[in-house]
Amino acid sequence: MNPSAITKYRPFPAVDLPDRQWPDRTIDRAPIWCSVDLRDGNQALPQPMSIQEKLEFFDLLCRIGFKQIEIGFPSAADTEFNFCRRLIEDDLIPDDVTIQILVQTREHLIRRSFEAIRGARRAIVHIYNSTSPLQRRVTFGDATREEIRDIAVAGAELVRELVPTIPDTEVVLQYSPESFSDTELDFALECCNAVIGVWQPTPDKRMIINLPDTVQWTTPNVHADQIEWMCRHLDRRECIDVSLHTHNDRGTGTAATELGLMAGADRVEGTLFGNGERTGNLDIVNVALNMNSHGIPTGLDFSDLPSIRAVYERVTRMSVAERQPYAGELVFTAFSGSHQDAIKKGLDRRQKEIREAAGDASPAWGVPYLTIDPQDIGRSYEAIIRINSQSGKGGVAYVLDREHGFDLPKTMHPQVGKRIYDLADAQGRELDADEIRDAFHRFFTNVDRPLGVSDYELVHHTSEKGRVDCTATIVIDGEERRVEGLGNGPINAFVHALENAGLKDVKVTDYRSHALHGGSGSDAAAYVQLQHDDGRILWGCGIDPSIEMAGLKALVTAWNLLR
Ligand code: KIV
Ligand code: ZN
């Protein structure tokens, strides 16, 4: 920002709360969750949802596990009213779910809202009026504090009067001093206590005081101070669920909510993926999964986050950013080689720990760079490692292992990694798992020129322990030859056969093999490392249904790569 522009902004006042308690608290249980996707989220959409789309979203929210869902502002528009009636008349609200409707503290709107919820088993009537000095001055034309408080009281009284007119509906009452975040705390308290005085909640008939961070003007610690201060001063605190409703103007919706919970709040309003006015509402997925990552159950099921995201993106026509916590396309992807290496090590060690725990309590999660196991929210490991020219050697080996069943010897990783990164670099783009496999096949597997092997026969000399006679047909520079050699294993015998045919300049320095999982299912993979007389050392890989032939092909591959 231009320095001369900055002069028009002012610091935000701190809260005088020297004995604040929240910094020493930790979050150890989940709040009551309330989704406001169908109201705050919907009203912020360039193209609001149709009734059909809202129905689908409502069903999604119920399946996730929300027990309180703000379904709209029925007095504001016919679609909103009709949606509310549809849910009630078609009996679409599960028994354990309470719908919530929002209404301004204006008489005709409150009356219309009660018509909308008639017949519901249980409903939260949420009234609000704006209380901040800025709103009082600008929006309400210099209204006084008393005038604003009286608006809240009049609304609360009308609601109290209307509750008995819908006796079949259990009505839960909620009040929000909208723009709480920049309201003087003593005035926010005055409005809330005035409404509490009208509604007279009891421990059996609780009400909700929602304290909206309507616009984030300041840092999350100040929000937490505001919440703790209110929790200490509200009348009948034991009969009240204090609710948070953060937005994200400063990008701190999640932080403000978490600190607000530490400050004593009982309930959280927010939306999936943080959809909402301007920079959005609180992202409930974010906060709930943060809690899960600390071992706290939330009652919300995000175990198939990709499907939830797909419904969300379809019906809202919004998109989830690639770096969005937990849900973004790239958040479980590591391009950097050192990260890939550490993740691979962490995942391997975890497998080992699980085997060692053998059915005992789940070992603590501890994989570098991954705060949670992506599989727990329906993300696959497939996406974890992606290869571009910035990646390191471990990543390629990881993909070949996880995706295609190749357990490459450690000392082969640099050789393969370099070749494949060079390819990514040359193509100037990322390579996917199948392209990596194809490149591995092309460069390192069953390479049969200039030398090839077409068949072989092994005779094991049982009298001489481990001695093997190898007779093979090789093709060298297009010419077929029969070769024979004796050794202490098939590979060694074949090397001697090659030496007998005059191909003498290499020696075997390492070897390993394994059954290939995935793919055809019946193949074996073998890896042979050869050292050339000039000092160069290279690995080759062979794949064949016969493990012995796989070994010979691996040797031939390494031999060819050394040419
Ligand atoms: O952000 C806000 O203040 C609101 C209120 C109406 C609760 O959405
Ligand atoms: Zn809001």
JSON list of C-alpha atoms in Angstrom, two decimals, residues 166-363:
[
{"chain": "A", "resi": 166, "resn": "ILE", "atom": "CA", "xyz": [-46.80, -22.50, 16.86]},
{"chain": "A", "resi": 167, "resn": "PRO", "atom": "CA", "xyz": [-47.24, -24.92, 19.77]},
{"chain": "A", "resi": 168, "resn": "ASP", "atom": "CA", "xyz": [-46.24, -27.98, 17.73]},
{"chain": "A", "resi": 169, "resn": "THR", "atom": "CA", "xyz": [-42.79, -26.53, 17.16]},
{"chain": "A", "resi": 170, "resn": "GLU", "atom": "CA", "xyz": [-40.13, -26.44, 19.84]},
{"chain": "A", "resi": 171, "resn": "VAL", "atom": "CA", "xyz": [-38.58, -23.03, 19.30]},
{"chain": "A", "resi": 172, "resn": "VAL", "atom": "CA", "xyz": [-35.00, -22.34, 20.35]},
{"chain": "A", "resi": 173, "resn": "LEU", "atom": "CA", "xyz": [-34.07, -18.67, 20.49]},
{"chain": "A", "resi": 174, "resn": "GLN", "atom": "CA", "xyz": [-30.93, -17.04, 19.18]},
{"chain": "A", "resi": 175, "resn": "TYR", "atom": "CA", "xyz": [-29.81, -13.44, 19.17]},
{"chain": "A", "resi": 176, "resn": "SER", "atom": "CA", "xyz": [-26.86, -11.86, 17.30]},
{"chain": "A", "resi": 177, "resn": "PRO", "atom": "CA", "xyz": [-25.58, -8.35, 17.83]},
{"chain": "A", "resi": 178, "resn": "GLU", "atom": "CA", "xyz": [-24.47, -8.15, 14.22]},
{"chain": "A", "resi": 179, "resn": "SER", "atom": "CA", "xyz": [-21.10, -6.39, 13.78]},
{"chain": "A", "resi": 180, "resn": "PHE", "atom": "CA", "xyz": [-20.22, -7.50, 17.31]},
{"chain": "A", "resi": 181, "resn": "SER", "atom": "CA", "xyz": [-16.55, -7.48, 16.28]},
{"chain": "A", "resi": 182, "resn": "ASP", "atom": "CA", "xyz": [-16.44, -3.67, 16.22]},
{"chain": "A", "resi": 183, "resn": "THR", "atom": "CA", "xyz": [-19.12, -2.94, 18.78]},
{"chain": "A", "resi": 184, "resn": "GLU", "atom": "CA", "xyz": [-18.08, -1.49, 22.17]},
{"chain": "A", "resi": 185, "resn": "LEU", "atom": "CA", "xyz": [-18.08, -4.52, 24.46]},
{"chain": "A", "resi": 186, "resn": "ASP", "atom": "CA", "xyz": [-20.22, -2.86, 27.11]},
{"chain": "A", "resi": 187, "resn": "PHE", "atom": "CA", "xyz": [-22.84, -2.02, 24.50]},
{"chain": "A", "resi": 188, "resn": "ALA", "atom": "CA", "xyz": [-22.83, -5.51, 22.94]},
{"chain": "A", "resi": 189, "resn": "LEU", "atom": "CA", "xyz": [-23.33, -6.82, 26.45]},
{"chain": "A", "resi": 190, "resn": "GLU", "atom": "CA", "xyz": [-26.14, -4.37, 27.10]},
{"chain": "A", "resi": 191, "resn": "CYS", "atom": "CA", "xyz": [-28.02, -5.56, 23.98]},
{"chain": "A", "resi": 192, "resn": "CYS", "atom": "CA", "xyz": [-27.42, -9.24, 24.72]},
{"chain": "A", "resi": 193, "resn": "ASN", "atom": "CA", "xyz": [-28.44, -8.93, 28.36]},
{"chain": "A", "resi": 194, "resn": "ALA", "atom": "CA", "xyz": [-31.55, -6.98, 27.37]},
{"chain": "A", "resi": 195, "resn": "VAL", "atom": "CA", "xyz": [-32.58, -9.84, 25.04]},
{"chain": "A", "resi": 196, "resn": "ILE", "atom": "CA", "xyz": [-31.70, -12.42, 27.69]},
{"chain": "A", "resi": 197, "resn": "GLY", "atom": "CA", "xyz": [-33.93, -10.47, 30.06]},
{"chain": "A", "resi": 198, "resn": "VAL", "atom": "CA", "xyz": [-36.83, -10.79, 27.64]},
{"chain": "A", "resi": 199, "resn": "TRP", "atom": "CA", "xyz": [-36.33, -14.45, 26.81]},
{"chain": "A", "resi": 200, "resn": "GLN", "atom": "CA", "xyz": [-35.43, -15.62, 30.32]},
{"chain": "A", "resi": 201, "resn": "PRO", "atom": "CA", "xyz": [-33.54, -18.80, 29.40]},
{"chain": "A", "resi": 202, "resn": "THR", "atom": "CA", "xyz": [-33.18, -21.58, 31.97]},
{"chain": "A", "resi": 203, "resn": "PRO", "atom": "CA", "xyz": [-30.80, -24.57, 32.07]},
{"chain": "A", "resi": 204, "resn": "ASP", "atom": "CA", "xyz": [-33.60, -26.65, 30.51]},
{"chain": "A", "resi": 205, "resn": "LYS", "atom": "CA", "xyz": [-34.61, -24.01, 28.01]},
{"chain": "A", "resi": 206, "resn": "ARG", "atom": "CA", "xyz": [-31.32, -22.64, 26.80]},
{"chain": "A", "resi": 207, "resn": "MET", "atom": "CA", "xyz": [-30.87, -19.88, 24.28]},
{"chain": "A", "resi": 208, "resn": "ILE", "atom": "CA", "xyz": [-28.01, -18.96, 21.94]},
{"chain": "A", "resi": 209, "resn": "ILE", "atom": "CA", "xyz": [-26.04, -15.72, 21.95]},
{"chain": "A", "resi": 210, "resn": "ASN", "atom": "CA", "xyz": [-24.13, -15.53, 18.68]},
{"chain": "A", "resi": 211, "resn": "LEU", "atom": "CA", "xyz": [-21.25, -13.05, 18.62]},
{"chain": "A", "resi": 212, "resn": "PRO", "atom": "CA", "xyz": [-20.45, -12.37, 14.96]},
{"chain": "A", "resi": 213, "resn": "ASP", "atom": "CA", "xyz": [-17.03, -11.43, 13.76]},
{"chain": "A", "resi": 214, "resn": "THR", "atom": "CA", "xyz": [-19.10, -9.92, 10.95]},
{"chain": "A", "resi": 215, "resn": "VAL", "atom": "CA", "xyz": [-16.10, -8.15, 9.51]},
{"chain": "A", "resi": 216, "resn": "GLN", "atom": "CA", "xyz": [-12.68, -9.07, 10.82]},
{"chain": "A", "resi": 217, "resn": "TRP", "atom": "CA", "xyz": [-11.09, -5.81, 11.83]},
{"chain": "A", "resi": 218, "resn": "THR", "atom": "CA", "xyz": [-8.37, -7.12, 14.06]},
{"chain": "A", "resi": 219, "resn": "THR", "atom": "CA", "xyz": [-6.21, -9.99, 15.19]},
{"chain": "A", "resi": 220, "resn": "PRO", "atom": "CA", "xyz": [-7.59, -13.30, 16.54]},
{"chain": "A", "resi": 221, "resn": "ASN", "atom": "CA", "xyz": [-6.28, -12.68, 20.06]},
{"chain": "A", "resi": 222, "resn": "VAL", "atom": "CA", "xyz": [-8.43, -9.57, 20.35]},
{"chain": "A", "resi": 223, "resn": "HIS", "atom": "CA", "xyz": [-11.42, -11.61, 19.16]},
{"chain": "A", "resi": 224, "resn": "ALA", "atom": "CA", "xyz": [-10.64, -14.15, 21.87]},
{"chain": "A", "resi": 225, "resn": "ASP", "atom": "CA", "xyz": [-10.45, -11.36, 24.47]},
{"chain": "A", "resi": 226, "resn": "GLN", "atom": "CA", "xyz": [-13.85, -10.09, 23.30]},
{"chain": "A", "resi": 227, "resn": "ILE", "atom": "CA", "xyz": [-15.35, -13.58, 23.63]},
{"chain": "A", "resi": 228, "resn": "GLU", "atom": "CA", "xyz": [-13.84, -14.24, 27.04]},
{"chain": "A", "resi": 229, "resn": "TRP", "atom": "CA", "xyz": [-15.04, -10.85, 28.26]},
{"chain": "A", "resi": 230, "resn": "MET", "atom": "CA", "xyz": [-18.59, -11.57, 27.06]},
{"chain": "A", "resi": 231, "resn": "CYS", "atom": "CA", "xyz": [-18.58, -15.05, 28.56]},
{"chain": "A", "resi": 232, "resn": "ARG", "atom": "CA", "xyz": [-17.65, -13.54, 31.92]},
{"chain": "A", "resi": 233, "resn": "HIS", "atom": "CA", "xyz": [-20.29, -10.81, 31.86]},
{"chain": "A", "resi": 234, "resn": "LEU", "atom": "CA", "xyz": [-23.38, -12.33, 30.18]},
{"chain": "A", "resi": 235, "resn": "ASP", "atom": "CA", "xyz": [-26.38, -12.76, 32.47]},
{"chain": "A", "resi": 236, "resn": "ARG", "atom": "CA", "xyz": [-27.49, -16.37, 33.02]},
{"chain": "A", "resi": 237, "resn": "ARG", "atom": "CA", "xyz": [-24.32, -17.67, 31.34]},
{"chain": "A", "resi": 238, "resn": "GLU", "atom": "CA", "xyz": [-25.17, -21.20, 32.47]},
{"chain": "A", "resi": 239, "resn": "CYS", "atom": "CA", "xyz": [-28.36, -21.09, 30.37]},
{"chain": "A", "resi": 240, "resn": "ILE", "atom": "CA", "xyz": [-26.67, -19.82, 27.23]},
{"chain": "A", "resi": 241, "resn": "ASP", "atom": "CA", "xyz": [-24.76, -21.36, 24.37]},
{"chain": "A", "resi": 242, "resn": "VAL", "atom": "CA", "xyz": [-22.24, -18.74, 23.32]},
{"chain": "A", "resi": 243, "resn": "SER", "atom": "CA", "xyz": [-21.73, -19.04, 19.59]},
{"chain": "A", "resi": 244, "resn": "LEU", "atom": "CA", "xyz": [-18.96, -17.88, 17.27]},
{"chain": "A", "resi": 245, "resn": "HIS", "atom": "CA", "xyz": [-19.58, -16.68, 13.75]},
{"chain": "A", "resi": 246, "resn": "THR", "atom": "CA", "xyz": [-16.30, -15.63, 12.21]},
{"chain": "A", "resi": 247, "resn": "HIS", "atom": "CA", "xyz": [-15.67, -14.32, 8.77]},
{"chain": "A", "resi": 248, "resn": "ASN", "atom": "CA", "xyz": [-12.31, -14.25, 7.12]},
{"chain": "A", "resi": 249, "resn": "ASP", "atom": "CA", "xyz": [-11.51, -10.70, 6.02]},
{"chain": "A", "resi": 250, "resn": "ARG", "atom": "CA", "xyz": [-8.01, -10.85, 7.48]},
{"chain": "A", "resi": 251, "resn": "GLY", "atom": "CA", "xyz": [-7.58, -14.50, 6.54]},
{"chain": "A", "resi": 252, "resn": "THR", "atom": "CA", "xyz": [-7.85, -15.54, 10.17]},
{"chain": "A", "resi": 253, "resn": "GLY", "atom": "CA", "xyz": [-11.32, -17.09, 10.40]},
{"chain": "A", "resi": 254, "resn": "THR", "atom": "CA", "xyz": [-9.91, -20.40, 11.60]},
{"chain": "A", "resi": 255, "resn": "ALA", "atom": "CA", "xyz": [-7.51, -18.83, 14.10]},
{"chain": "A", "resi": 256, "resn": "ALA", "atom": "CA", "xyz": [-10.21, -16.53, 15.50]},
{"chain": "A", "resi": 257, "resn": "THR", "atom": "CA", "xyz": [-12.56, -19.48, 15.92]},
{"chain": "A", "resi": 258, "resn": "GLU", "atom": "CA", "xyz": [-9.98, -21.65, 17.62]},
{"chain": "A", "resi": 259, "resn": "LEU", "atom": "CA", "xyz": [-8.99, -18.89, 20.03]},
{"chain": "A", "resi": 260, "resn": "GLY", "atom": "CA", "xyz": [-12.67, -18.05, 20.55]},
{"chain": "A", "resi": 261, "resn": "LEU", "atom": "CA", "xyz": [-13.29, -21.65, 21.61]},
{"chain": "A", "resi": 262, "resn": "MET", "atom": "CA", "xyz": [-10.40, -21.41, 24.05]},
{"chain": "A", "resi": 263, "resn": "ALA", "atom": "CA", "xyz": [-12.04, -18.24, 25.34]},
{"chain": "A", "resi": 264, "resn": "GLY", "atom": "CA", "xyz": [-15.14, -20.16, 26.32]},
{"chain": "A", "resi": 265, "resn": "ALA", "atom": "CA", "xyz": [-17.51, -20.39, 23.32]},
{"chain": "A", "resi": 266, "resn": "ASP", "atom": "CA", "xyz": [-19.76, -23.45, 23.05]},
{"chain": "A", "resi": 267, "resn": "ARG", "atom": "CA", "xyz": [-20.89, -23.30, 19.48]},
{"chain": "A", "resi": 268, "resn": "VAL", "atom": "CA", "xyz": [-19.52, -22.50, 16.03]},
{"chain": "A", "resi": 269, "resn": "GLU", "atom": "CA", "xyz": [-21.28, -21.30, 12.90]},
{"chain": "A", "resi": 270, "resn": "GLY", "atom": "CA", "xyz": [-19.54, -21.66, 9.57]},
{"chain": "A", "resi": 271, "resn": "THR", "atom": "CA", "xyz": [-19.64, -23.14, 6.10]},
{"chain": "A", "resi": 272, "resn": "LEU", "atom": "CA", "xyz": [-18.01, -25.92, 4.13]},
{"chain": "A", "resi": 273, "resn": "PHE", "atom": "CA", "xyz": [-14.73, -24.74, 2.62]},
{"chain": "A", "resi": 274, "resn": "GLY", "atom": "CA", "xyz": [-15.39, -21.23, 3.98]},
{"chain": "A", "resi": 275, "resn": "ASN", "atom": "CA", "xyz": [-17.88, -20.06, 1.38]},
{"chain": "A", "resi": 276, "resn": "GLY", "atom": "CA", "xyz": [-19.52, -16.79, 2.39]},
{"chain": "A", "resi": 277, "resn": "GLU", "atom": "CA", "xyz": [-19.59, -13.03, 2.02]},
{"chain": "A", "resi": 278, "resn": "ARG", "atom": "CA", "xyz": [-16.40, -11.40, 0.72]},
{"chain": "A", "resi": 279, "resn": "THR", "atom": "CA", "xyz": [-13.48, -13.61, 1.84]},
{"chain": "A", "resi": 280, "resn": "GLY", "atom": "CA", "xyz": [-15.99, -16.04, 3.27]},
{"chain": "A", "resi": 281, "resn": "ASN", "atom": "CA", "xyz": [-17.22, -17.46, 6.54]},
{"chain": "A", "resi": 282, "resn": "LEU", "atom": "CA", "xyz": [-15.29, -19.75, 8.80]},
{"chain": "A", "resi": 283, "resn": "ASP", "atom": "CA", "xyz": [-14.26, -22.96, 7.02]},
{"chain": "A", "resi": 284, "resn": "ILE", "atom": "CA", "xyz": [-15.76, -25.63, 9.29]},
{"chain": "A", "resi": 285, "resn": "VAL", "atom": "CA", "xyz": [-13.92, -28.39, 7.45]},
{"chain": "A", "resi": 286, "resn": "ASN", "atom": "CA", "xyz": [-10.68, -26.72, 8.44]},
{"chain": "A", "resi": 287, "resn": "VAL", "atom": "CA", "xyz": [-11.50, -26.35, 12.14]},
{"chain": "A", "resi": 288, "resn": "ALA", "atom": "CA", "xyz": [-13.07, -29.79, 12.50]},
{"chain": "A", "resi": 289, "resn": "LEU", "atom": "CA", "xyz": [-10.16, -31.55, 10.82]},
{"chain": "A", "resi": 290, "resn": "ASN", "atom": "CA", "xyz": [-7.70, -29.51, 12.88]},
{"chain": "A", "resi": 291, "resn": "MET", "atom": "CA", "xyz": [-9.46, -30.97, 15.93]},
{"chain": "A", "resi": 292, "resn": "ASN", "atom": "CA", "xyz": [-9.33, -34.48, 14.50]},
{"chain": "A", "resi": 293, "resn": "SER", "atom": "CA", "xyz": [-5.61, -34.01, 13.94]},
{"chain": "A", "resi": 294, "resn": "HIS", "atom": "CA", "xyz": [-5.27, -33.50, 17.71]},
{"chain": "A", "resi": 295, "resn": "GLY", "atom": "CA", "xyz": [-7.30, -36.61, 18.47]},
{"chain": "A", "resi": 296, "resn": "ILE", "atom": "CA", "xyz": [-10.58, -34.82, 19.19]},
{"chain": "A", "resi": 297, "resn": "PRO", "atom": "CA", "xyz": [-13.76, -36.36, 17.75]},
{"chain": "A", "resi": 298, "resn": "THR", "atom": "CA", "xyz": [-16.11, -33.78, 16.23]},
{"chain": "A", "resi": 299, "resn": "GLY", "atom": "CA", "xyz": [-19.25, -35.63, 15.20]},
{"chain": "A", "resi": 300, "resn": "LEU", "atom": "CA", "xyz": [-18.64, -34.46, 11.63]},
{"chain": "A", "resi": 301, "resn": "ASP", "atom": "CA", "xyz": [-17.66, -37.02, 9.05]},
{"chain": "A", "resi": 302, "resn": "PHE", "atom": "CA", "xyz": [-15.24, -35.79, 6.42]},
{"chain": "A", "resi": 303, "resn": "SER", "atom": "CA", "xyz": [-13.92, -39.23, 5.61]},
{"chain": "A", "resi": 304, "resn": "ASP", "atom": "CA", "xyz": [-14.89, -38.77, 1.97]},
{"chain": "A", "resi": 305, "resn": "LEU", "atom": "CA", "xyz": [-13.87, -35.16, 1.50]},
{"chain": "A", "resi": 306, "resn": "PRO", "atom": "CA", "xyz": [-13.43, -35.42, -2.29]},
{"chain": "A", "resi": 307, "resn": "SER", "atom": "CA", "xyz": [-17.11, -36.39, -2.74]},
{"chain": "A", "resi": 308, "resn": "ILE", "atom": "CA", "xyz": [-18.23, -33.65, -0.37]},
{"chain": "A", "resi": 309, "resn": "ARG", "atom": "CA", "xyz": [-16.15, -31.18, -2.29]},
{"chain": "A", "resi": 310, "resn": "ALA", "atom": "CA", "xyz": [-17.57, -32.42, -5.60]},
{"chain": "A", "resi": 311, "resn": "VAL", "atom": "CA", "xyz": [-21.17, -31.84, -4.46]},
{"chain": "A", "resi": 312, "resn": "TYR", "atom": "CA", "xyz": [-20.21, -28.46, -3.01]},
{"chain": "A", "resi": 313, "resn": "GLU", "atom": "CA", "xyz": [-18.50, -27.32, -6.21]},
{"chain": "A", "resi": 314, "resn": "ARG", "atom": "CA", "xyz": [-21.36, -28.51, -8.39]},
{"chain": "A", "resi": 315, "resn": "VAL", "atom": "CA", "xyz": [-24.23, -26.92, -6.48]},
{"chain": "A", "resi": 316, "resn": "THR", "atom": "CA", "xyz": [-22.52, -23.67, -5.45]},
{"chain": "A", "resi": 317, "resn": "ARG", "atom": "CA", "xyz": [-20.54, -23.26, -8.67]},
{"chain": "A", "resi": 318, "resn": "MET", "atom": "CA", "xyz": [-17.61, -22.20, -6.48]},
{"chain": "A", "resi": 319, "resn": "SER", "atom": "CA", "xyz": [-14.25, -23.90, -6.56]},
{"chain": "A", "resi": 320, "resn": "VAL", "atom": "CA", "xyz": [-11.95, -25.00, -3.78]},
{"chain": "A", "resi": 321, "resn": "ALA", "atom": "CA", "xyz": [-8.50, -23.47, -4.11]},
{"chain": "A", "resi": 322, "resn": "GLU", "atom": "CA", "xyz": [-5.59, -25.81, -4.74]},
{"chain": "A", "resi": 323, "resn": "ARG", "atom": "CA", "xyz": [-3.90, -24.87, -1.45]},
{"chain": "A", "resi": 324, "resn": "GLN", "atom": "CA", "xyz": [-7.04, -24.88, 0.72]},
{"chain": "A", "resi": 325, "resn": "PRO", "atom": "CA", "xyz": [-6.28, -26.79, 3.94]},
{"chain": "A", "resi": 326, "resn": "TYR", "atom": "CA", "xyz": [-7.22, -30.47, 3.72]},
{"chain": "A", "resi": 327, "resn": "ALA", "atom": "CA", "xyz": [-9.43, -30.11, 0.64]},
{"chain": "A", "resi": 328, "resn": "GLY", "atom": "CA", "xyz": [-7.21, -28.45, -1.97]},
{"chain": "A", "resi": 329, "resn": "GLU", "atom": "CA", "xyz": [-5.91, -30.47, -4.88]},
{"chain": "A", "resi": 330, "resn": "LEU", "atom": "CA", "xyz": [-2.26, -29.93, -3.96]},
{"chain": "A", "resi": 331, "resn": "VAL", "atom": "CA", "xyz": [-2.26, -30.09, -0.17]},
{"chain": "A", "resi": 332, "resn": "PHE", "atom": "CA", "xyz": [-1.10, -33.70, 0.02]},
{"chain": "A", "resi": 333, "resn": "THR", "atom": "CA", "xyz": [1.37, -33.34, -2.79]},
{"chain": "A", "resi": 334, "resn": "ALA", "atom": "CA", "xyz": [5.08, -32.90, -2.31]},
{"chain": "A", "resi": 335, "resn": "PHE", "atom": "CA", "xyz": [7.15, -31.77, -5.27]},
{"chain": "A", "resi": 336, "resn": "SER", "atom": "CA", "xyz": [10.33, -31.18, -3.34]},
{"chain": "A", "resi": 337, "resn": "GLY", "atom": "CA", "xyz": [12.62, -34.17, -3.29]},
{"chain": "A", "resi": 338, "resn": "SER", "atom": "CA", "xyz": [13.68, -33.82, 0.33]},
{"chain": "A", "resi": 339, "resn": "HIS", "atom": "CA", "xyz": [10.04, -33.68, 1.40]},
{"chain": "A", "resi": 340, "resn": "GLN", "atom": "CA", "xyz": [9.23, -36.70, -0.74]},
{"chain": "A", "resi": 341, "resn": "ASP", "atom": "CA", "xyz": [12.09, -38.62, 0.79]},
{"chain": "A", "resi": 342, "resn": "ALA", "atom": "CA", "xyz": [10.98, -37.77, 4.32]},
{"chain": "A", "resi": 343, "resn": "ILE", "atom": "CA", "xyz": [7.34, -38.64, 3.58]},
{"chain": "A", "resi": 344, "resn": "LYS", "atom": "CA", "xyz": [8.34, -41.97, 2.08]},
{"chain": "A", "resi": 345, "resn": "LYS", "atom": "CA", "xyz": [10.47, -42.77, 5.12]},
{"chain": "A", "resi": 346, "resn": "GLY", "atom": "CA", "xyz": [7.65, -41.71, 7.44]},
{"chain": "A", "resi": 347, "resn": "LEU", "atom": "CA", "xyz": [5.08, -43.87, 5.67]},
{"chain": "A", "resi": 348, "resn": "ASP", "atom": "CA", "xyz": [7.40, -46.87, 5.59]},
{"chain": "A", "resi": 349, "resn": "ARG", "atom": "CA", "xyz": [8.19, -46.49, 9.27]},
{"chain": "A", "resi": 350, "resn": "ARG", "atom": "CA", "xyz": [4.51, -46.20, 10.06]},
{"chain": "A", "resi": 351, "resn": "GLN", "atom": "CA", "xyz": [3.82, -49.53, 8.31]},
{"chain": "A", "resi": 352, "resn": "LYS", "atom": "CA", "xyz": [6.53, -51.05, 10.47]},
{"chain": "A", "resi": 353, "resn": "GLU", "atom": "CA", "xyz": [5.12, -49.52, 13.66]},
{"chain": "A", "resi": 354, "resn": "ILE", "atom": "CA", "xyz": [1.65, -50.81, 12.81]},
{"chain": "A", "resi": 355, "resn": "ARG", "atom": "CA", "xyz": [3.03, -54.32, 12.23]},
{"chain": "A", "resi": 356, "resn": "GLU", "atom": "CA", "xyz": [4.94, -54.16, 15.51]},
{"chain": "A", "resi": 357, "resn": "ALA", "atom": "CA", "xyz": [1.90, -52.87, 17.41]},
{"chain": "A", "resi": 358, "resn": "ALA", "atom": "CA", "xyz": [0.09, -55.97, 16.08]},
{"chain": "A", "resi": 359, "resn": "GLY", "atom": "CA", "xyz": [-3.48, -55.02, 16.89]},
{"chain": "A", "resi": 360, "resn": "ASP", "atom": "CA", "xyz": [-2.68, -52.85, 19.90]},
{"chain": "A", "resi": 361, "resn": "ALA", "atom": "CA", "xyz": [-3.88, -49.25, 20.02]},
{"chain": "A", "resi": 362, "resn": "SER", "atom": "CA", "xyz": [-3.05, -47.33, 16.87]},
{"chain": "A", "resi": 363, "resn": "PRO", "atom": "CA", "xyz": [0.52, -45.96, 17.03]}
]
